[in-house]
Short mmCIF file of C-alpha atoms in Angstrom, two decimals:
data_model
loop_
_atom_site.label_atom_id
_atom_site.label_comp_id
_atom_site.label_asym_id
_atom_site.label_seq_id
_atom_site.Cartn_x
_atom_site.Cartn_y
_atom_site.Cartn_z
CA MET A 1 44.81 177.09 83.00
CA LEU A 2 44.21 177.04 78.77
CA LEU A 3 47.83 175.16 79.45
CA SER A 4 46.42 172.16 81.55
CA ALA A 5 43.07 172.07 79.47
CA ILE A 6 45.01 170.98 76.66
CA VAL A 7 47.30 168.55 78.64
CA ILE A 8 44.21 167.23 79.87
CA CYS A 9 42.36 166.56 76.68
CA GLY A 10 45.42 165.08 74.61
CA CYS A 11 45.77 162.69 77.26
CA ARG A 12 41.96 161.67 76.95
CA SER A 13 42.78 161.50 73.29
CA LYS A 14 45.53 158.66 73.87
CA ASN A 15 43.47 156.94 76.35
CA GLU A 16 40.99 156.43 73.98
CA ALA A 17 43.25 155.22 71.34
CA LYS A 18 44.18 152.40 73.33
CA ILE A 19 40.93 150.88 73.96
CA GLU A 20 40.04 151.33 70.15
CA ALA A 21 43.20 149.78 69.14
CA LYS A 22 42.41 146.80 71.82
CA PRO A 23 40.96 143.91 69.56
CA LYS A 24 37.39 142.87 70.12
CA SER A 25 36.40 139.22 71.09
CA LEU A 26 34.34 137.16 68.41
CA GLU A 27 30.97 135.63 69.12
CA THR A 28 30.70 132.55 69.72
CA LEU A 29 28.13 130.78 66.73
CA ASP A 30 26.01 127.77 68.04
CA ALA A 31 25.97 126.70 64.29
CA GLU A 32 26.26 122.96 62.57
CA VAL A 33 29.48 122.19 61.30
CA LEU A 34 30.04 119.47 58.69
CA SER A 35 32.66 117.97 57.39
CA ILE A 36 33.65 117.62 53.84
CA GLU A 37 34.38 113.89 52.51
CA LEU A 38 34.61 112.34 49.30
CA SER A 39 31.20 110.54 48.36
CA ARG A 40 29.69 108.65 45.44
CA TRP A 41 28.93 110.86 42.59
CA PRO A 42 28.62 109.03 39.77
CA LYS A 43 29.46 111.11 36.53
CA THR A 44 26.72 112.02 33.95
CA VAL A 45 25.97 113.22 30.38
CA ARG A 46 23.08 115.28 29.82
CA SER A 47 21.42 115.22 26.86
CA GLN A 48 18.05 116.37 24.83
CA GLY A 49 15.78 114.69 22.97
CA SER A 50 12.12 113.27 22.18
CA LEU A 51 9.79 110.37 22.78
CA TYR A 52 8.74 108.36 19.73
CA ALA A 53 6.04 105.10 19.04
CA ASP A 54 7.84 102.48 19.35
CA GLU A 55 6.83 101.33 15.40
CA GLN A 56 5.04 103.53 13.40
CA SER A 57 3.27 102.08 10.40
CA ILE A 58 1.93 103.57 7.20
CA VAL A 59 -1.03 100.72 6.30
CA GLY A 60 -1.71 100.18 2.68
CA ALA A 61 -4.35 99.20 0.38
CA LYS A 62 -2.79 95.69 -1.16
CA VAL A 63 -5.52 95.37 -3.78
CA ALA A 64 -7.30 98.65 -5.76
CA GLY A 65 -11.23 99.26 -4.96
CA ARG A 66 -13.72 101.59 -3.76
CA VAL A 67 -13.86 102.34 0.11
CA ALA A 68 -17.11 101.14 1.63
CA GLU A 69 -16.39 101.69 5.44
CA VAL A 70 -14.29 103.24 7.29
CA HIS A 71 -13.52 101.25 11.19
CA GLY A 72 -10.87 103.30 13.07
CA ASP A 73 -10.47 106.66 13.20
CA VAL A 74 -7.92 108.99 15.17
CA GLY A 75 -7.34 107.67 18.57
CA ASP A 76 -8.97 104.66 18.01
CA VAL A 77 -7.51 101.90 19.92
CA LEU A 78 -6.77 98.76 17.75
CA LYS A 79 -5.66 94.91 17.89
CA LEU A 80 -3.67 93.00 15.66
CA GLY A 81 -6.15 92.36 13.08
CA ASP A 82 -8.55 94.48 13.85
CA PRO A 83 -11.19 95.87 10.33
CA LEU A 84 -9.47 99.25 9.62
CA VAL A 85 -10.98 99.67 6.01
CA THR A 86 -13.49 97.92 4.30
CA LEU A 87 -13.38 97.69 0.46
CA ASP A 88 -16.40 97.23 -1.68
CA GLN A 89 -16.28 93.33 -2.11
CA GLU A 90 -18.72 92.63 -4.94
CA ASP A 91 -16.40 92.19 -7.65
CA PHE A 92 -13.75 89.73 -5.59
CA LEU A 93 -17.14 87.59 -5.14
CA LEU A 94 -17.58 87.66 -8.67
CA GLN A 95 -14.00 86.78 -9.13
CA VAL A 96 -14.25 84.09 -6.60
CA GLN A 97 -17.53 82.46 -8.39
CA GLN A 98 -15.58 82.64 -11.75
CA ALA A 99 -12.66 80.88 -10.36
CA GLU A 100 -14.53 78.01 -8.52
CA ALA A 101 -16.55 77.51 -11.75
CA GLN A 102 -13.45 77.14 -14.14
CA LEU A 103 -11.56 74.67 -11.59
CA LEU A 104 -15.15 72.38 -11.54
CA GLN A 105 -14.77 72.36 -15.27
CA ALA A 106 -11.26 71.35 -15.45
CA ARG A 107 -11.65 68.51 -12.68
CA SER A 108 -15.02 67.20 -14.68
CA SER A 109 -13.39 67.14 -17.97
CA VAL A 110 -10.84 64.33 -16.45
CA GLY A 111 -13.59 62.63 -14.35
CA LEU A 112 -13.19 64.24 -11.10
CA LEU A 113 -15.38 64.41 -8.17
CA GLU A 114 -16.48 67.16 -6.22
CA GLY A 115 -13.85 66.97 -2.88
CA ASP A 116 -12.00 64.75 -4.60
CA PRO A 117 -8.18 65.13 -4.53
CA VAL A 118 -6.34 65.58 -7.84
CA ALA A 119 -3.41 63.30 -6.47
CA LYS A 120 -5.83 60.58 -6.54
CA LEU A 121 -6.42 60.35 -10.16
CA ASP A 122 -4.48 58.26 -12.31
CA PRO A 123 -4.30 59.34 -15.94
CA ALA A 124 -4.65 55.33 -17.13
CA ASN A 125 -8.20 55.29 -15.53
CA ALA A 126 -9.23 58.59 -17.06
CA PRO A 127 -12.48 57.87 -19.48
CA PRO A 128 -10.37 59.32 -22.23
CA VAL A 129 -7.72 57.15 -21.89
CA ARG A 130 -9.76 54.42 -21.51
CA GLN A 131 -11.38 54.92 -24.50
CA GLU A 132 -8.16 55.26 -26.50
CA ARG A 133 -6.71 52.54 -25.29
CA ALA A 134 -9.45 50.19 -25.98
CA LEU A 135 -9.50 51.29 -29.40
CA TRP A 136 -5.50 50.42 -29.50
CA GLU A 137 -6.11 46.86 -28.24
CA GLU A 138 -8.53 46.29 -30.94
CA THR A 139 -6.08 47.22 -33.99
CA GLN A 140 -3.80 45.28 -31.78
CA SER A 141 -6.28 42.13 -31.62
CA SER A 142 -7.37 43.47 -35.33
CA LEU A 143 -3.25 43.04 -36.80
CA GLU A 144 -2.79 39.55 -35.01
CA ARG A 145 -5.60 37.97 -36.99
CA ILE A 146 -4.37 39.40 -40.25
CA ALA A 147 -1.25 38.31 -39.71
CA SER A 148 -2.23 34.85 -39.02
CA LEU A 149 -3.89 35.09 -42.26
CA ARG A 150 -1.07 36.63 -43.72
CA SER A 151 1.00 33.16 -42.74
CA GLN A 152 -1.74 31.32 -44.53
CA ASN A 153 -1.50 33.47 -47.85
CA ALA A 154 -5.37 34.26 -47.18
CA MET A 155 -4.67 37.62 -46.89
CA SER A 156 -2.41 40.12 -48.97
CA GLN A 157 0.66 42.31 -48.13
CA GLY A 158 -1.25 45.79 -48.68
CA GLU A 159 -4.16 44.58 -46.36
CA TYR A 160 -1.25 43.77 -43.31
CA ASP A 161 0.27 47.08 -44.18
CA VAL A 162 -3.08 49.05 -44.02
CA ALA A 163 -3.75 46.86 -40.21
CA ALA A 164 -0.53 47.77 -39.01
CA ALA A 165 -0.73 51.55 -39.57
CA ALA A 166 -4.03 51.56 -37.93
CA GLU A 167 -2.22 49.99 -34.71
CA ARG A 168 0.43 52.41 -34.78
CA VAL A 169 -2.29 55.49 -34.88
CA ALA A 170 -4.41 53.78 -32.26
CA GLU A 171 -1.67 53.45 -29.83
CA ALA A 172 -0.49 57.14 -30.62
CA ARG A 173 -3.64 58.33 -30.24
CA TYR A 174 -3.43 56.54 -26.51
CA ALA A 175 -0.22 58.24 -25.65
CA SER A 176 -1.93 61.47 -26.92
CA ALA A 177 -4.81 60.91 -24.53
CA VAL A 178 -2.66 60.01 -21.53
CA ASN A 179 -0.53 63.53 -22.53
CA GLY A 180 -4.16 65.51 -22.83
CA VAL A 181 -5.30 64.16 -19.12
CA ARG A 182 -2.04 64.91 -17.44
CA GLU A 183 -2.14 68.40 -18.97
CA LYS A 184 -5.76 69.00 -17.89
CA ILE A 185 -4.35 67.70 -14.65
CA ALA A 186 -1.71 70.72 -14.81
CA LEU A 187 -4.69 72.67 -15.68
CA ILE A 188 -6.85 71.72 -12.51
CA GLN A 189 -3.20 73.06 -10.31
CA VAL A 190 -3.47 76.34 -12.59
CA ARG A 191 -7.09 76.70 -11.72
CA GLN A 192 -6.59 75.85 -7.94
CA VAL A 193 -4.03 78.84 -7.62
CA GLU A 194 -6.31 81.24 -9.60
CA LEU A 195 -8.98 80.32 -6.89
CA ALA A 196 -6.59 80.71 -3.91
CA VAL A 197 -5.36 84.19 -5.38
CA ALA A 198 -9.21 85.42 -6.28
CA ARG A 199 -10.24 84.12 -2.87
CA GLU A 200 -7.18 86.23 -1.01
CA ARG A 201 -7.71 89.57 -3.25
CA LEU A 202 -11.42 89.35 -1.16
CA LYS A 203 -9.67 88.89 2.05
CA ASP A 204 -7.29 91.82 1.15
CA ALA A 205 -10.58 93.98 0.50
CA ILE A 206 -11.10 94.19 4.20
CA ILE A 207 -7.52 96.13 5.71
CA ARG A 208 -6.94 95.10 9.15
CA ALA A 209 -4.27 96.62 11.69
CA PRO A 210 -0.83 95.19 11.11
CA MET A 211 -0.53 95.33 15.04
CA ASP A 212 -1.61 96.55 18.34
CA GLY A 213 -1.72 100.25 18.88
CA PHE A 214 -3.71 103.25 18.11
CA VAL A 215 -4.36 105.13 14.81
CA LEU A 216 -2.73 108.24 14.45
CA ASN A 217 -4.55 109.00 11.48
CA ARG A 218 -6.53 108.12 8.60
CA GLN A 219 -6.05 109.09 4.64
CA VAL A 220 -9.34 107.41 3.24
CA ALA A 221 -13.42 108.45 3.57
CA PRO A 222 -16.03 106.10 2.60
CA GLY A 223 -16.71 106.40 -1.63
CA THR A 224 -12.45 106.77 -1.70
CA PHE A 225 -11.20 104.88 -4.97
CA VAL A 226 -8.03 103.61 -3.60
CA SER A 227 -4.98 101.80 -5.86
CA VAL A 228 -2.66 99.32 -4.41
CA GLY A 229 -0.38 100.51 -1.93
CA GLN A 230 -2.33 103.80 -1.50
CA PRO A 231 -1.71 104.41 2.22
CA VAL A 232 -5.70 104.37 3.99
CA ALA A 233 -4.58 104.96 7.94
CA THR A 234 -1.15 105.57 10.07
CA ILE A 235 -1.20 103.17 13.02
CA VAL A 236 1.79 103.71 16.13
CA ARG A 237 2.21 101.61 19.01
CA THR A 238 3.39 103.53 22.20
CA ASN A 239 4.50 100.73 24.70
CA PRO A 240 7.30 101.24 25.09
CA LEU A 241 8.43 104.55 23.68
CA ARG A 242 11.57 104.94 22.55
CA PHE A 243 13.72 107.98 24.06
CA ARG A 244 15.99 109.21 21.05
CA GLY A 245 18.91 111.67 21.85
CA LYS A 246 22.18 112.45 20.72
CA ILE A 247 25.43 113.71 22.75
CA PRO A 248 27.95 115.60 21.41
CA GLU A 249 31.46 113.72 20.07
CA ARG A 250 33.56 114.24 22.92
CA TYR A 251 31.52 111.70 25.12
CA SER A 252 30.58 109.19 22.71
CA GLN A 253 33.44 106.80 23.86
CA SER A 254 31.60 106.68 27.26
CA ILE A 255 28.31 105.83 26.07
CA ALA A 256 27.12 102.22 25.83
CA VAL A 257 24.28 99.75 25.44
CA GLY A 258 23.12 98.69 29.06
CA GLN A 259 24.11 102.12 30.91
CA SER A 260 21.39 103.62 33.04
CA LEU A 261 19.94 106.86 32.18
CA ARG A 262 17.24 108.93 34.30
CA LEU A 263 14.46 110.91 32.10
CA LYS A 264 12.73 114.02 33.15
CA ILE A 265 9.81 114.36 30.52
CA GLU A 266 8.31 117.43 29.50
CA SER A 267 4.78 118.22 31.55
CA VAL A 268 5.34 114.78 33.74
CA THR A 269 6.48 115.71 37.22
CA GLU A 270 8.15 112.42 38.46
CA PRO A 271 11.72 111.18 36.44
CA ARG A 272 11.48 107.68 34.93
CA GLU A 273 14.54 105.44 34.95
CA ALA A 274 15.69 103.38 31.83
CA LYS A 275 18.70 102.10 30.37
CA ILE A 276 19.95 102.26 26.75
CA THR A 277 18.83 99.83 24.31
CA ARG A 278 20.53 101.30 21.24
CA VAL A 279 23.84 102.95 20.14
CA SER A 280 24.48 104.35 17.07
CA PRO A 281 27.55 102.79 14.93
CA ALA A 282 28.44 106.30 13.50
CA LEU A 283 28.12 110.07 14.27
CA ASP A 284 26.30 112.09 12.49
CA GLN A 285 28.57 113.91 9.82
CA GLN A 286 26.42 117.27 9.62
CA SER A 287 26.11 117.45 13.93
CA ARG A 288 29.27 115.62 15.17
CA ALA A 289 26.71 113.78 17.44
CA LEU A 290 26.01 110.52 18.31
CA THR A 291 22.66 109.36 18.54
CA PHE A 292 21.42 106.45 21.18
CA GLU A 293 17.94 105.14 22.09
CA ALA A 294 16.25 103.87 25.32
CA LEU A 295 12.82 101.90 25.66
CA ILE A 296 10.55 103.77 27.90
CA GLU A 297 7.64 101.80 29.54
CA ASN A 298 4.37 102.95 28.64
CA GLU A 299 1.61 100.06 29.96
CA ASN A 300 -0.61 103.09 31.21
CA GLN A 301 -0.74 105.13 28.26
CA THR A 302 0.25 107.84 30.53
CA LEU A 303 2.74 109.23 27.76
CA ARG A 304 2.45 110.15 24.57
CA ALA A 305 5.06 109.81 21.54
CA GLY A 306 6.58 113.80 20.72
CA LEU A 307 7.68 114.89 24.48
CA PHE A 308 10.36 116.65 25.06
CA ALA A 309 12.85 115.09 27.47
CA GLU A 310 16.11 115.68 29.29
CA ALA A 311 17.91 112.33 30.08
CA GLU A 312 21.13 111.95 32.55
CA VAL A 313 22.97 109.31 31.05
CA VAL A 314 25.53 107.79 34.06
CA THR A 315 28.59 106.96 32.49
CA ASP A 316 30.33 106.27 35.51
CA PRO A 317 28.70 104.86 38.60
CA ASP A 318 30.95 104.84 41.08
CA ALA A 319 32.94 108.28 40.78
CA LEU A 320 33.95 109.93 43.97
CA ALA A 321 33.43 114.35 44.33
CA LEU A 322 33.65 116.48 46.94
CA VAL A 323 29.55 116.73 47.67
CA VAL A 324 27.69 118.99 50.39
CA PRO A 325 24.03 119.93 51.09
CA ASP A 326 22.88 123.14 48.78
CA SER A 327 22.16 124.61 52.17
CA ALA A 328 25.49 124.98 52.65
CA ILE A 329 26.19 127.07 49.80
CA SER A 330 25.26 130.72 49.38
CA GLU A 331 24.79 132.79 46.40
CA PHE A 332 24.77 136.63 45.78
CA ALA A 333 25.32 138.56 43.24
CA GLY A 334 27.22 136.35 40.88
CA ALA A 335 29.45 135.07 43.81
CA THR A 336 28.95 131.56 45.35
CA LYS A 337 30.43 130.98 49.02
CA ALA A 338 30.68 128.69 51.74
CA TRP A 339 31.67 130.00 55.54
CA LYS A 340 34.66 127.60 56.12
CA VAL A 341 36.22 126.68 59.63
CA VAL A 342 39.72 127.25 60.14
CA GLU A 343 41.05 126.95 63.57
CA GLY A 344 37.91 127.23 65.00
CA VAL A 345 37.30 130.45 63.56
CA THR A 346 34.65 130.97 60.27
CA GLN A 347 35.90 132.78 57.12
CA GLU A 348 34.16 133.12 53.88
CA GLN A 349 35.43 130.91 50.87
CA GLU A 350 34.64 131.24 47.54
CA VAL A 351 33.82 127.99 45.50
CA ARG A 352 32.90 126.95 42.32
CA ILE A 353 29.91 124.50 41.97
CA GLY A 354 29.54 121.49 39.65
CA GLU A 355 26.07 120.04 38.95
CA ARG A 356 23.61 120.04 40.78
CA ARG A 357 21.58 116.83 42.67
CA ALA A 358 18.01 116.91 44.31
CA ALA A 359 19.41 118.85 47.58
CA SER A 360 23.25 118.39 46.71
CA LEU A 361 25.60 120.40 45.02
CA GLU A 362 29.15 119.03 43.23
CA ILE A 363 32.03 121.25 44.59
CA VAL A 364 34.66 121.76 41.77
CA GLN A 365 36.83 124.29 43.24
CA GLY A 366 37.44 126.28 46.60
CA LEU A 367 37.43 122.94 49.47
CA SER A 368 39.39 120.30 49.55
CA ALA A 369 38.08 116.76 51.62
CA GLY A 370 38.62 116.96 55.26
CA ASP A 371 37.79 120.67 55.31
CA LEU A 372 35.00 122.03 58.05
CA ILE A 373 32.17 124.61 56.70
CA LEU A 374 28.92 125.67 57.89
CA LEU A 375 25.83 123.60 57.06
CA ASP A 376 23.77 126.07 57.21
CA ALA A 377 25.59 129.38 55.31
CA GLU A 378 22.39 131.90 55.77
CA ARG A 379 24.12 131.97 59.18
CA GLY A 380 27.10 132.30 58.32
CA ARG A 381 29.84 135.28 59.35
CA VAL A 382 32.71 135.75 61.39
CA GLY A 383 33.20 134.21 64.67
CA LYS A 384 34.19 131.12 66.89
CA VAL A 385 32.35 127.81 66.26
CA ASN A 386 31.19 126.00 69.27
CA SER A 387 33.29 122.88 69.60
CA GLU A 388 30.42 120.99 70.77
CA LYS A 389 28.76 121.29 67.19
CA VAL A 390 31.96 120.26 65.30
CA PRO A 391 32.04 116.90 64.73
CA GLN A 392 34.76 114.51 66.33
CA ALA A 393 35.92 112.97 63.79
CA ALA A 394 36.71 115.98 62.20
CA VAL A 395 38.46 117.87 64.87
CA HIS A 396 41.07 115.36 64.81
CA SER A 397 41.96 116.36 61.47
CA ALA A 398 41.64 120.40 61.56
CA ALA A 399 45.23 120.43 63.18
CA PRO A 400 46.75 119.12 60.01
CA ILE A 401 44.24 120.95 57.79
CA ALA A 402 44.98 124.31 59.14
CA ALA A 403 49.04 123.77 59.61
CA MET A 404 48.82 123.73 55.56
#
């Protein structure tokens, strides 16, 4: 009886082993399948930088004086020519009045009436010149009479010589009068320039905004005495803004004016599109980086100078790459995998990804064009894929891929 029991138990163990050795049937997965193809994936270069004002002007005083009033403060909006700082104008008004009086004096000395242009004045018609000319003509007539009497021996040679000398003196005085009038005409022109300078200084006593923009800061207050060239305020123009970034030396040959870029700005949800407008002609010798600029429209003043930004510069808009939705890739414990379909059966495939853009991933290694993968990696497991879920175009290309 004991022997029979052992034989029966031995037979049962062999049968159970045969049942366990029999392979299990794979379950059928009702999952979406994606055929990987080369897609347009423009090459980009990332760069970090900041937004700068389009123009920044440190406004200084053209004339020295004491500040009487400050019109612009931090954050104020200014238009071109708006008053920024006004200096005390009393001294400048007195200088204008003095220059006007000196000009009037110079004009009166040659007989110019108020409003008469200097070009109208003929030196020969000036009163001093007419006076000397009359004296010269008188001596000429006297010399002619004495010459006539001398020919009749009615006058001595000495008297004739005295009359001739008087005529020459009168001629010289006439020429001197003409030169004197010309000198006074030149003096009038000098006085006119002095008056223009005085008026310009009076005008410069009101320091105005050199451009449209905002007051970044001010350096003076009422009562402050400012010297020539001393800064009184800083004005910035923030439309457009300039993004200034740097790229490493290895990418320097791929950057050019006109290339598109996408700008992700700190504290701003929506990215901005722009184009490169300027590229530095030389690399920085210390950082070995190339500086470039792009103009960012800021008409509504939603952006502020100084914001941090990150740019993606498109260096090759027609580049191709293997691109899959991010749902087709699973990441766990440092491993990045996809579920690849080989001869209708799913299997795990480790991959290496490149850039991530929106909901898409670039596959750098592990998959090839024409491979089939599950669209949703979270539902992936070993099993047979429902043939109805396989793309029709991919079914024909699956055989040669599997044969490889």
